Short mmCIF file of N, CA and C in Angstrom, two decimals:
data_model
loop_
_atom_site.label_atom_id
_atom_site.label_comp_id
_atom_site.label_asym_id
_atom_site.label_seq_id
_atom_site.Cartn_x
_atom_site.Cartn_y
_atom_site.Cartn_z
N MET L 23 -122.11 -154.00 9.05
CA MET L 23 -123.27 -153.24 8.63
C MET L 23 -123.45 -153.43 7.12
N THR L 24 -124.64 -153.73 6.67
CA THR L 24 -124.91 -153.95 5.25
C THR L 24 -125.43 -152.66 4.62
N LYS L 25 -125.18 -152.57 3.30
CA LYS L 25 -125.67 -151.39 2.58
C LYS L 25 -127.16 -151.53 2.32
N PRO L 26 -127.90 -150.42 2.38
CA PRO L 26 -129.34 -150.51 2.07
C PRO L 26 -129.54 -150.79 0.59
N LYS L 27 -130.60 -151.50 0.27
CA LYS L 27 -130.92 -151.81 -1.12
C LYS L 27 -131.38 -150.54 -1.82
N PRO L 28 -131.01 -150.39 -3.11
CA PRO L 28 -131.43 -149.19 -3.84
C PRO L 28 -132.94 -149.19 -4.06
N GLY L 29 -133.48 -147.99 -4.11
CA GLY L 29 -134.91 -147.82 -4.35
C GLY L 29 -135.26 -148.06 -5.81
N PRO L 30 -136.54 -147.93 -6.17
CA PRO L 30 -136.99 -148.22 -7.53
C PRO L 30 -136.32 -147.38 -8.61
N GLY L 31 -135.99 -146.11 -8.35
CA GLY L 31 -135.42 -145.27 -9.39
C GLY L 31 -133.93 -145.04 -9.25
N GLU L 32 -133.28 -145.66 -8.25
CA GLU L 32 -131.88 -145.40 -7.98
C GLU L 32 -130.97 -146.30 -8.81
N GLU L 33 -129.80 -145.76 -9.19
CA GLU L 33 -128.79 -146.52 -9.94
C GLU L 33 -127.93 -147.31 -8.96
N VAL L 34 -127.46 -148.45 -9.40
CA VAL L 34 -126.57 -149.28 -8.60
C VAL L 34 -125.17 -149.10 -9.17
N GLN L 35 -124.20 -148.77 -8.31
CA GLN L 35 -122.81 -148.63 -8.75
C GLN L 35 -122.12 -149.98 -8.61
N VAL L 36 -121.59 -150.48 -9.73
CA VAL L 36 -120.93 -151.79 -9.76
C VAL L 36 -119.43 -151.56 -9.95
N PRO L 37 -118.59 -152.16 -9.10
CA PRO L 37 -117.14 -151.97 -9.25
C PRO L 37 -116.65 -152.55 -10.57
N PRO L 38 -115.69 -151.86 -11.23
CA PRO L 38 -115.17 -152.33 -12.53
C PRO L 38 -114.56 -153.74 -12.47
N GLU L 39 -113.95 -154.10 -11.32
CA GLU L 39 -113.36 -155.44 -11.21
C GLU L 39 -114.43 -156.52 -11.31
N LEU L 40 -115.58 -156.26 -10.69
CA LEU L 40 -116.69 -157.21 -10.74
C LEU L 40 -117.22 -157.33 -12.16
N ILE L 41 -117.27 -156.22 -12.87
CA ILE L 41 -117.74 -156.24 -14.26
C ILE L 41 -116.80 -157.09 -15.10
N LYS L 42 -115.48 -156.95 -14.92
CA LYS L 42 -114.51 -157.75 -15.67
C LYS L 42 -114.67 -159.24 -15.38
N LYS L 43 -114.84 -159.58 -14.12
CA LYS L 43 -115.02 -160.99 -13.75
C LYS L 43 -116.30 -161.56 -14.37
N CYS L 44 -117.38 -160.78 -14.33
CA CYS L 44 -118.66 -161.23 -14.91
C CYS L 44 -118.53 -161.42 -16.41
N ARG L 45 -117.82 -160.49 -17.07
CA ARG L 45 -117.63 -160.64 -18.52
C ARG L 45 -116.87 -161.92 -18.85
N ALA L 46 -115.80 -162.19 -18.08
CA ALA L 46 -115.00 -163.39 -18.33
C ALA L 46 -115.85 -164.65 -18.14
N GLN L 47 -116.64 -164.69 -17.08
CA GLN L 47 -117.49 -165.84 -16.84
C GLN L 47 -118.56 -165.97 -17.93
N PHE L 48 -119.12 -164.84 -18.33
CA PHE L 48 -120.15 -164.87 -19.37
C PHE L 48 -119.57 -165.39 -20.68
N GLU L 49 -118.35 -164.96 -21.04
CA GLU L 49 -117.72 -165.43 -22.28
C GLU L 49 -117.52 -166.94 -22.26
N GLN L 50 -117.13 -167.49 -21.10
CA GLN L 50 -116.96 -168.94 -21.00
C GLN L 50 -118.30 -169.65 -21.22
N VAL L 51 -119.33 -169.14 -20.60
CA VAL L 51 -120.65 -169.77 -20.73
C VAL L 51 -121.20 -169.58 -22.14
N ARG L 52 -121.00 -168.38 -22.71
CA ARG L 52 -121.54 -168.05 -24.03
C ARG L 52 -120.99 -168.97 -25.12
N ARG L 53 -119.73 -169.34 -25.02
CA ARG L 53 -119.13 -170.21 -26.04
C ARG L 53 -119.83 -171.56 -26.13
N ASN L 54 -120.41 -172.01 -25.04
CA ASN L 54 -121.05 -173.32 -25.01
C ASN L 54 -122.56 -173.26 -25.24
N MET L 55 -123.11 -172.06 -25.49
CA MET L 55 -124.55 -171.90 -25.66
C MET L 55 -124.95 -172.03 -27.12
N THR L 56 -126.13 -172.54 -27.35
CA THR L 56 -126.68 -172.58 -28.70
C THR L 56 -127.29 -171.22 -29.01
N ARG L 57 -127.63 -171.00 -30.27
CA ARG L 57 -128.23 -169.73 -30.68
C ARG L 57 -129.56 -169.51 -29.95
N ALA L 58 -130.35 -170.56 -29.80
CA ALA L 58 -131.64 -170.43 -29.13
C ALA L 58 -131.46 -170.05 -27.67
N GLN L 59 -130.45 -170.65 -27.02
CA GLN L 59 -130.19 -170.31 -25.62
C GLN L 59 -129.73 -168.86 -25.48
N ARG L 60 -128.92 -168.39 -26.44
CA ARG L 60 -128.48 -166.99 -26.41
C ARG L 60 -129.66 -166.05 -26.56
N ALA L 61 -130.57 -166.37 -27.48
CA ALA L 61 -131.75 -165.53 -27.69
C ALA L 61 -132.62 -165.50 -26.44
N GLU L 62 -132.78 -166.64 -25.80
CA GLU L 62 -133.58 -166.70 -24.57
C GLU L 62 -132.95 -165.86 -23.47
N LEU L 63 -131.62 -165.96 -23.32
CA LEU L 63 -130.92 -165.18 -22.31
C LEU L 63 -131.05 -163.68 -22.59
N ALA L 64 -130.93 -163.28 -23.84
CA ALA L 64 -131.07 -161.87 -24.20
C ALA L 64 -132.47 -161.37 -23.86
N ASP L 65 -133.48 -162.18 -24.14
CA ASP L 65 -134.85 -161.78 -23.81
C ASP L 65 -135.03 -161.62 -22.31
N GLN L 66 -134.46 -162.53 -21.54
CA GLN L 66 -134.56 -162.45 -20.08
C GLN L 66 -133.85 -161.20 -19.56
N LEU L 67 -132.67 -160.90 -20.09
CA LEU L 67 -131.93 -159.72 -19.64
C LEU L 67 -132.68 -158.44 -19.99
N LEU L 68 -133.24 -158.39 -21.18
CA LEU L 68 -134.02 -157.20 -21.56
C LEU L 68 -135.26 -157.06 -20.69
N ALA L 69 -135.90 -158.18 -20.38
CA ALA L 69 -137.10 -158.12 -19.53
C ALA L 69 -136.74 -157.61 -18.14
N LEU L 70 -135.59 -158.04 -17.61
CA LEU L 70 -135.16 -157.57 -16.29
C LEU L 70 -134.84 -156.10 -16.31
N SER L 71 -134.12 -155.65 -17.35
CA SER L 71 -133.71 -154.25 -17.39
C SER L 71 -134.87 -153.32 -17.74
N ASP L 72 -135.90 -153.84 -18.39
CA ASP L 72 -137.02 -153.01 -18.80
C ASP L 72 -138.22 -153.07 -17.87
N ARG L 73 -138.11 -153.83 -16.81
CA ARG L 73 -139.25 -153.98 -15.91
C ARG L 73 -139.67 -152.60 -15.39
N GLY L 74 -140.86 -152.17 -15.80
CA GLY L 74 -141.36 -150.86 -15.35
C GLY L 74 -140.60 -149.71 -15.96
N ALA L 75 -139.96 -149.88 -17.13
CA ALA L 75 -139.12 -148.82 -17.68
C ALA L 75 -139.81 -148.01 -18.76
N GLY L 76 -141.09 -148.01 -18.83
CA GLY L 76 -141.77 -147.14 -19.78
C GLY L 76 -141.96 -147.75 -21.16
N ILE L 77 -141.73 -149.03 -21.31
CA ILE L 77 -141.93 -149.66 -22.60
C ILE L 77 -143.33 -150.25 -22.63
N ALA L 78 -144.04 -150.03 -23.70
CA ALA L 78 -145.40 -150.54 -23.90
C ALA L 78 -146.33 -150.10 -22.77
N GLY L 79 -146.37 -148.80 -22.57
CA GLY L 79 -147.35 -148.25 -21.63
C GLY L 79 -146.96 -148.34 -20.18
N GLY L 80 -145.69 -148.21 -19.87
CA GLY L 80 -145.23 -148.21 -18.48
C GLY L 80 -145.55 -146.88 -17.82
N LYS L 81 -144.89 -146.62 -16.72
CA LYS L 81 -145.14 -145.39 -15.96
C LYS L 81 -144.69 -144.17 -16.75
N PRO L 82 -145.44 -143.08 -16.67
CA PRO L 82 -145.02 -141.86 -17.37
C PRO L 82 -143.70 -141.36 -16.79
N GLY L 83 -142.80 -140.92 -17.66
CA GLY L 83 -141.52 -140.39 -17.19
C GLY L 83 -140.48 -141.45 -16.92
N ALA L 84 -140.83 -142.73 -17.04
CA ALA L 84 -139.87 -143.79 -16.81
C ALA L 84 -138.91 -143.87 -17.99
N ARG L 85 -137.69 -144.34 -17.73
CA ARG L 85 -136.66 -144.40 -18.77
C ARG L 85 -136.76 -145.69 -19.56
N THR L 86 -136.57 -145.60 -20.86
CA THR L 86 -136.61 -146.78 -21.72
C THR L 86 -135.26 -147.49 -21.69
N TRP L 87 -135.23 -148.68 -22.26
CA TRP L 87 -134.00 -149.46 -22.30
C TRP L 87 -132.93 -148.72 -23.08
N MET L 88 -133.31 -148.06 -24.19
CA MET L 88 -132.34 -147.33 -25.00
C MET L 88 -131.75 -146.16 -24.23
N GLU L 89 -132.54 -145.49 -23.43
CA GLU L 89 -132.00 -144.40 -22.62
C GLU L 89 -131.00 -144.92 -21.60
N LYS L 90 -131.31 -146.06 -20.99
CA LYS L 90 -130.37 -146.67 -20.04
C LYS L 90 -129.09 -147.10 -20.75
N TYR L 91 -129.25 -147.64 -21.94
CA TYR L 91 -128.09 -148.08 -22.73
C TYR L 91 -127.20 -146.88 -23.07
N ARG L 92 -127.82 -145.78 -23.49
CA ARG L 92 -127.07 -144.56 -23.81
C ARG L 92 -126.32 -144.07 -22.57
N ASP L 93 -126.98 -144.10 -21.40
CA ASP L 93 -126.33 -143.66 -20.17
C ASP L 93 -125.11 -144.53 -19.84
N LYS L 94 -125.24 -145.84 -20.03
CA LYS L 94 -124.11 -146.74 -19.77
C LYS L 94 -122.96 -146.46 -20.71
N LEU L 95 -123.26 -146.21 -21.99
CA LEU L 95 -122.21 -145.87 -22.94
C LEU L 95 -121.49 -144.60 -22.51
N ASP L 96 -122.26 -143.61 -22.07
CA ASP L 96 -121.67 -142.36 -21.61
C ASP L 96 -120.85 -142.57 -20.33
N GLN L 97 -121.36 -143.39 -19.42
CA GLN L 97 -120.70 -143.65 -18.15
C GLN L 97 -119.32 -144.27 -18.35
N TYR L 98 -119.21 -145.20 -19.31
CA TYR L 98 -117.94 -145.89 -19.53
C TYR L 98 -117.12 -145.25 -20.66
N GLY L 99 -117.59 -144.12 -21.18
CA GLY L 99 -116.83 -143.38 -22.19
C GLY L 99 -116.74 -144.06 -23.54
N VAL L 100 -117.75 -144.83 -23.91
CA VAL L 100 -117.74 -145.51 -25.21
C VAL L 100 -118.25 -144.53 -26.27
N GLU L 101 -117.41 -144.29 -27.29
CA GLU L 101 -117.80 -143.40 -28.38
C GLU L 101 -118.28 -144.25 -29.56
N LEU L 102 -119.46 -143.97 -30.06
CA LEU L 102 -119.96 -144.64 -31.25
C LEU L 102 -119.39 -143.93 -32.47
N PRO L 103 -119.10 -144.68 -33.54
CA PRO L 103 -118.52 -144.04 -34.72
C PRO L 103 -119.49 -143.03 -35.32
N ALA L 104 -118.93 -141.90 -35.77
CA ALA L 104 -119.74 -140.85 -36.35
C ALA L 104 -119.10 -140.41 -37.66
N VAL L 105 -119.67 -140.84 -38.76
CA VAL L 105 -119.17 -140.48 -40.08
C VAL L 105 -120.30 -139.81 -40.83
N GLU L 106 -120.03 -138.61 -41.35
CA GLU L 106 -121.01 -137.91 -42.16
C GLU L 106 -120.65 -138.14 -43.62
N VAL L 107 -121.61 -138.59 -44.40
CA VAL L 107 -121.38 -138.88 -45.81
C VAL L 107 -122.10 -137.84 -46.65
N ALA L 108 -121.32 -137.07 -47.41
CA ALA L 108 -121.90 -136.12 -48.36
C ALA L 108 -121.61 -136.65 -49.75
N TYR L 109 -122.60 -136.63 -50.63
CA TYR L 109 -122.39 -137.19 -51.96
C TYR L 109 -123.02 -136.31 -53.03
N ARG L 110 -122.40 -136.34 -54.21
CA ARG L 110 -122.92 -135.70 -55.42
C ARG L 110 -122.60 -136.69 -56.54
N LEU L 111 -123.60 -137.31 -57.10
CA LEU L 111 -123.40 -138.39 -58.04
C LEU L 111 -123.98 -138.11 -59.41
N HIS L 112 -123.27 -138.62 -60.40
CA HIS L 112 -123.75 -138.66 -61.77
C HIS L 112 -123.24 -139.97 -62.34
N VAL L 113 -124.11 -140.97 -62.46
CA VAL L 113 -123.72 -142.31 -62.90
C VAL L 113 -124.31 -142.54 -64.30
N THR L 114 -123.43 -142.92 -65.24
CA THR L 114 -123.87 -143.20 -66.60
C THR L 114 -123.38 -144.57 -67.04
N THR L 115 -123.98 -145.07 -68.09
CA THR L 115 -123.57 -146.36 -68.66
C THR L 115 -123.84 -146.35 -70.17
N GLN L 116 -123.27 -147.30 -70.85
CA GLN L 116 -123.55 -147.49 -72.27
C GLN L 116 -124.72 -148.48 -72.38
N ALA L 117 -125.78 -148.09 -73.07
CA ALA L 117 -126.96 -148.94 -73.21
C ALA L 117 -127.20 -149.27 -74.67
N LEU L 118 -127.56 -150.50 -74.93
CA LEU L 118 -127.89 -150.93 -76.29
C LEU L 118 -129.25 -150.38 -76.68
N VAL L 119 -129.39 -149.97 -77.95
CA VAL L 119 -130.67 -149.44 -78.44
C VAL L 119 -131.06 -150.17 -79.71
N GLY L 120 -132.30 -150.06 -80.07
CA GLY L 120 -132.79 -150.69 -81.30
C GLY L 120 -132.89 -152.19 -81.16
N ALA L 121 -132.60 -152.91 -82.26
CA ALA L 121 -132.69 -154.38 -82.27
C ALA L 121 -131.66 -155.01 -81.37
N ALA L 122 -130.53 -154.34 -81.14
CA ALA L 122 -129.47 -154.90 -80.30
C ALA L 122 -129.88 -154.96 -78.83
N ALA L 123 -130.88 -154.16 -78.45
CA ALA L 123 -131.30 -154.12 -77.05
C ALA L 123 -132.07 -155.37 -76.65
N MET L 124 -132.62 -156.10 -77.61
CA MET L 124 -133.36 -157.32 -77.32
C MET L 124 -132.53 -158.53 -77.74
N PRO L 125 -131.82 -159.13 -76.79
CA PRO L 125 -130.97 -160.26 -77.16
C PRO L 125 -131.81 -161.48 -77.56
N THR L 126 -131.36 -162.13 -78.60
CA THR L 126 -132.01 -163.37 -79.06
C THR L 126 -130.91 -164.41 -79.26
N VAL L 127 -131.33 -165.60 -79.68
CA VAL L 127 -130.35 -166.66 -79.92
C VAL L 127 -129.48 -166.32 -81.12
N ILE L 128 -130.05 -165.64 -82.08
CA ILE L 128 -129.35 -165.36 -83.33
C ILE L 128 -128.53 -164.07 -83.23
N SER L 129 -128.84 -163.14 -82.33
CA SER L 129 -128.19 -161.83 -82.31
C SER L 129 -126.66 -161.88 -82.19
N PRO L 130 -126.04 -162.78 -81.43
CA PRO L 130 -124.58 -162.82 -81.42
C PRO L 130 -124.01 -163.17 -82.79
N LEU L 131 -124.68 -164.09 -83.51
CA LEU L 131 -124.22 -164.45 -84.85
C LEU L 131 -124.35 -163.27 -85.82
N VAL L 132 -125.47 -162.56 -85.74
CA VAL L 132 -125.70 -161.42 -86.62
C VAL L 132 -124.68 -160.32 -86.33
N ASN L 133 -124.43 -160.03 -85.05
CA ASN L 133 -123.46 -159.00 -84.67
C ASN L 133 -122.06 -159.35 -85.16
N THR L 134 -121.68 -160.63 -85.03
CA THR L 134 -120.36 -161.08 -85.50
C THR L 134 -120.26 -160.94 -87.01
N ALA L 135 -121.31 -161.32 -87.73
CA ALA L 135 -121.31 -161.20 -89.19
C ALA L 135 -121.21 -159.74 -89.62
N LYS L 136 -121.90 -158.84 -88.93
CA LYS L 136 -121.83 -157.41 -89.25
C LYS L 136 -120.41 -156.88 -89.06
N LYS L 137 -119.76 -157.32 -87.96
CA LYS L 137 -118.39 -156.87 -87.70
C LYS L 137 -117.43 -157.38 -88.77
N LEU L 138 -117.58 -158.66 -89.18
CA LEU L 138 -116.69 -159.25 -90.18
C LEU L 138 -116.87 -158.60 -91.55
N MET L 139 -118.09 -158.25 -91.90
CA MET L 139 -118.36 -157.67 -93.21
C MET L 139 -118.31 -156.14 -93.17
N CYS L 140 -117.95 -155.58 -92.02
CA CYS L 140 -117.86 -154.12 -91.84
C CYS L 140 -119.16 -153.43 -92.22
N LEU L 141 -120.27 -154.05 -91.88
CA LEU L 141 -121.57 -153.45 -92.14
C LEU L 141 -122.02 -152.69 -90.89
N GLY L 142 -122.33 -151.45 -91.07
CA GLY L 142 -122.83 -150.67 -89.95
C GLY L 142 -121.73 -150.43 -88.91
N ARG L 143 -122.13 -149.96 -87.76
CA ARG L 143 -121.18 -149.67 -86.67
C ARG L 143 -121.14 -150.83 -85.68
N GLY L 144 -121.72 -151.95 -85.98
CA GLY L 144 -121.80 -153.04 -85.01
C GLY L 144 -123.02 -152.81 -84.14
N ARG L 145 -122.84 -152.82 -82.84
CA ARG L 145 -123.97 -152.63 -81.93
C ARG L 145 -124.27 -151.14 -81.75
N ASP L 146 -125.55 -150.80 -81.72
CA ASP L 146 -125.94 -149.41 -81.49
C ASP L 146 -125.99 -149.17 -79.98
N GLU L 147 -125.13 -148.28 -79.51
CA GLU L 147 -125.07 -147.97 -78.07
C GLU L 147 -125.23 -146.48 -77.88
N ARG L 148 -125.86 -146.13 -76.78
CA ARG L 148 -126.01 -144.72 -76.41
C ARG L 148 -125.68 -144.57 -74.94
N GLN L 149 -125.26 -143.36 -74.59
CA GLN L 149 -124.99 -143.03 -73.19
C GLN L 149 -126.33 -142.88 -72.46
N LEU L 150 -126.48 -143.54 -71.32
CA LEU L 150 -127.71 -143.48 -70.54
C LEU L 150 -127.37 -143.07 -69.12
N ALA L 151 -128.04 -142.06 -68.60
CA ALA L 151 -127.80 -141.58 -67.24
C ALA L 151 -128.65 -142.40 -66.27
N LEU L 152 -127.97 -143.11 -65.36
CA LEU L 152 -128.69 -143.89 -64.35
C LEU L 152 -129.06 -143.00 -63.17
N LEU L 153 -128.11 -142.18 -62.71
CA LEU L 153 -128.36 -141.21 -61.66
C LEU L 153 -127.87 -139.86 -62.18
N ASP L 154 -128.73 -138.87 -62.20
CA ASP L 154 -128.36 -137.57 -62.76
C ASP L 154 -128.47 -136.49 -61.70
N SER L 155 -127.34 -135.91 -61.32
CA SER L 155 -127.27 -134.81 -60.35
C SER L 155 -127.96 -135.17 -59.03
N VAL L 156 -127.60 -136.30 -58.47
CA VAL L 156 -128.15 -136.72 -57.18
C VAL L 156 -127.18 -136.26 -56.10
N ARG L 157 -127.69 -135.53 -55.11
CA ARG L 157 -126.82 -135.09 -54.03
C ARG L 157 -127.55 -135.15 -52.71
N GLY L 158 -126.77 -135.26 -51.64
CA GLY L 158 -127.35 -135.33 -50.32
C GLY L 158 -126.30 -135.52 -49.25
N VAL L 159 -126.76 -135.58 -48.00
CA VAL L 159 -125.88 -135.76 -46.85
C VAL L 159 -126.53 -136.78 -45.92
N LEU L 160 -125.75 -137.78 -45.52
CA LEU L 160 -126.21 -138.76 -44.53
C LEU L 160 -125.48 -138.44 -43.23
N LYS L 161 -126.24 -138.06 -42.21
CA LYS L 161 -125.64 -137.64 -40.94
C LYS L 161 -125.68 -138.77 -39.92
N PRO L 162 -124.66 -138.84 -39.05
CA PRO L 162 -124.63 -139.91 -38.04
C PRO L 162 -125.76 -139.74 -37.02
N GLY L 163 -126.30 -140.86 -36.60
CA GLY L 163 -127.36 -140.84 -35.61
C GLY L 163 -128.73 -140.49 -36.17
N ARG L 164 -128.84 -140.36 -37.48
CA ARG L 164 -130.12 -140.03 -38.11
C ARG L 164 -130.55 -141.19 -38.97
N LEU L 165 -131.82 -141.50 -38.92
CA LEU L 165 -132.38 -142.55 -39.76
C LEU L 165 -132.74 -141.94 -41.10
N THR L 166 -132.28 -142.57 -42.18
CA THR L 166 -132.54 -142.06 -43.52
C THR L 166 -133.38 -143.06 -44.29
N LEU L 167 -134.46 -142.61 -44.85
CA LEU L 167 -135.38 -143.46 -45.60
C LEU L 167 -135.22 -143.14 -47.08
N LEU L 168 -135.03 -144.18 -47.88
CA LEU L 168 -134.86 -144.01 -49.32
C LEU L 168 -136.08 -144.60 -50.01
N LEU L 169 -136.91 -143.73 -50.57
CA LEU L 169 -138.15 -144.16 -51.22
C LEU L 169 -138.11 -143.80 -52.70
N GLY L 170 -138.78 -144.59 -53.50
CA GLY L 170 -138.90 -144.29 -54.93
C GLY L 170 -139.63 -145.41 -55.63
N PRO L 171 -140.16 -145.10 -56.81
CA PRO L 171 -140.87 -146.13 -57.56
C PRO L 171 -139.90 -147.19 -58.08
N PRO L 172 -140.41 -148.33 -58.55
CA PRO L 172 -139.54 -149.36 -59.10
C PRO L 172 -138.69 -148.82 -60.25
N SER L 173 -137.46 -149.29 -60.32
CA SER L 173 -136.50 -148.91 -61.38
C SER L 173 -136.15 -147.43 -61.36
N SER L 174 -136.20 -146.80 -60.19
CA SER L 174 -135.85 -145.37 -60.13
C SER L 174 -134.40 -145.15 -59.70
N GLY L 175 -133.66 -146.23 -59.40
CA GLY L 175 -132.24 -146.09 -59.09
C GLY L 175 -131.88 -146.15 -57.61
N LYS L 176 -132.79 -146.68 -56.78
CA LYS L 176 -132.50 -146.75 -55.34
C LYS L 176 -131.29 -147.64 -55.07
N SER L 177 -131.28 -148.83 -55.64
CA SER L 177 -130.16 -149.76 -55.45
C SER L 177 -128.88 -149.23 -56.07
N THR L 178 -129.00 -148.59 -57.21
CA THR L 178 -127.83 -148.00 -57.88
C THR L 178 -127.22 -146.93 -56.98
N LEU L 179 -128.07 -146.12 -56.36
CA LEU L 179 -127.58 -145.08 -55.45
C LEU L 179 -126.82 -145.70 -54.28
N LEU L 180 -127.39 -146.73 -53.64
CA LEU L 180 -126.74 -147.36 -52.50
C LEU L 180 -125.43 -148.02 -52.91
N LYS L 181 -125.38 -148.64 -54.08
CA LYS L 181 -124.14 -149.25 -54.54
C LYS L 181 -123.08 -148.20 -54.82
N ALA L 182 -123.48 -147.05 -55.36
CA ALA L 182 -122.54 -145.97 -55.65
C ALA L 182 -121.98 -145.36 -54.38
N LEU L 183 -122.79 -145.32 -53.32
CA LEU L 183 -122.32 -144.77 -52.06
C LEU L 183 -121.34 -145.74 -51.42
#
């Protein structure tokens, strides 16, 4: 007696041994595939799993590929990493001011001569705050958007984190 085929909304239970065998066979085939062939296979697999799954105007109430993916992760007990990052930053640097701030071909010679003759303090530097009292929390599973005008310290913030 054969098992009846699952209906349109029913899940298919696959034995773990079969999954292991399929993975081993797929790994053998994958090693010999080009990048273009891998991309084509991924597109075909997504098209099969998403057929009628509510993507791009499918049936109302149908499950998306991401929902199915989440269910599979839960089914096999796969835990995604969850790290919460809390930060409070104050980043400063020494910045050149005055004529020293504009480097020229002659400026290294002039600075060396000033140091040798003990004229002035050498280069004029001041403390400059790149990030001042920046704080926040990045939570797992949340998309965080970092917006700001040019030269406002977005890259500096990401490097500091």
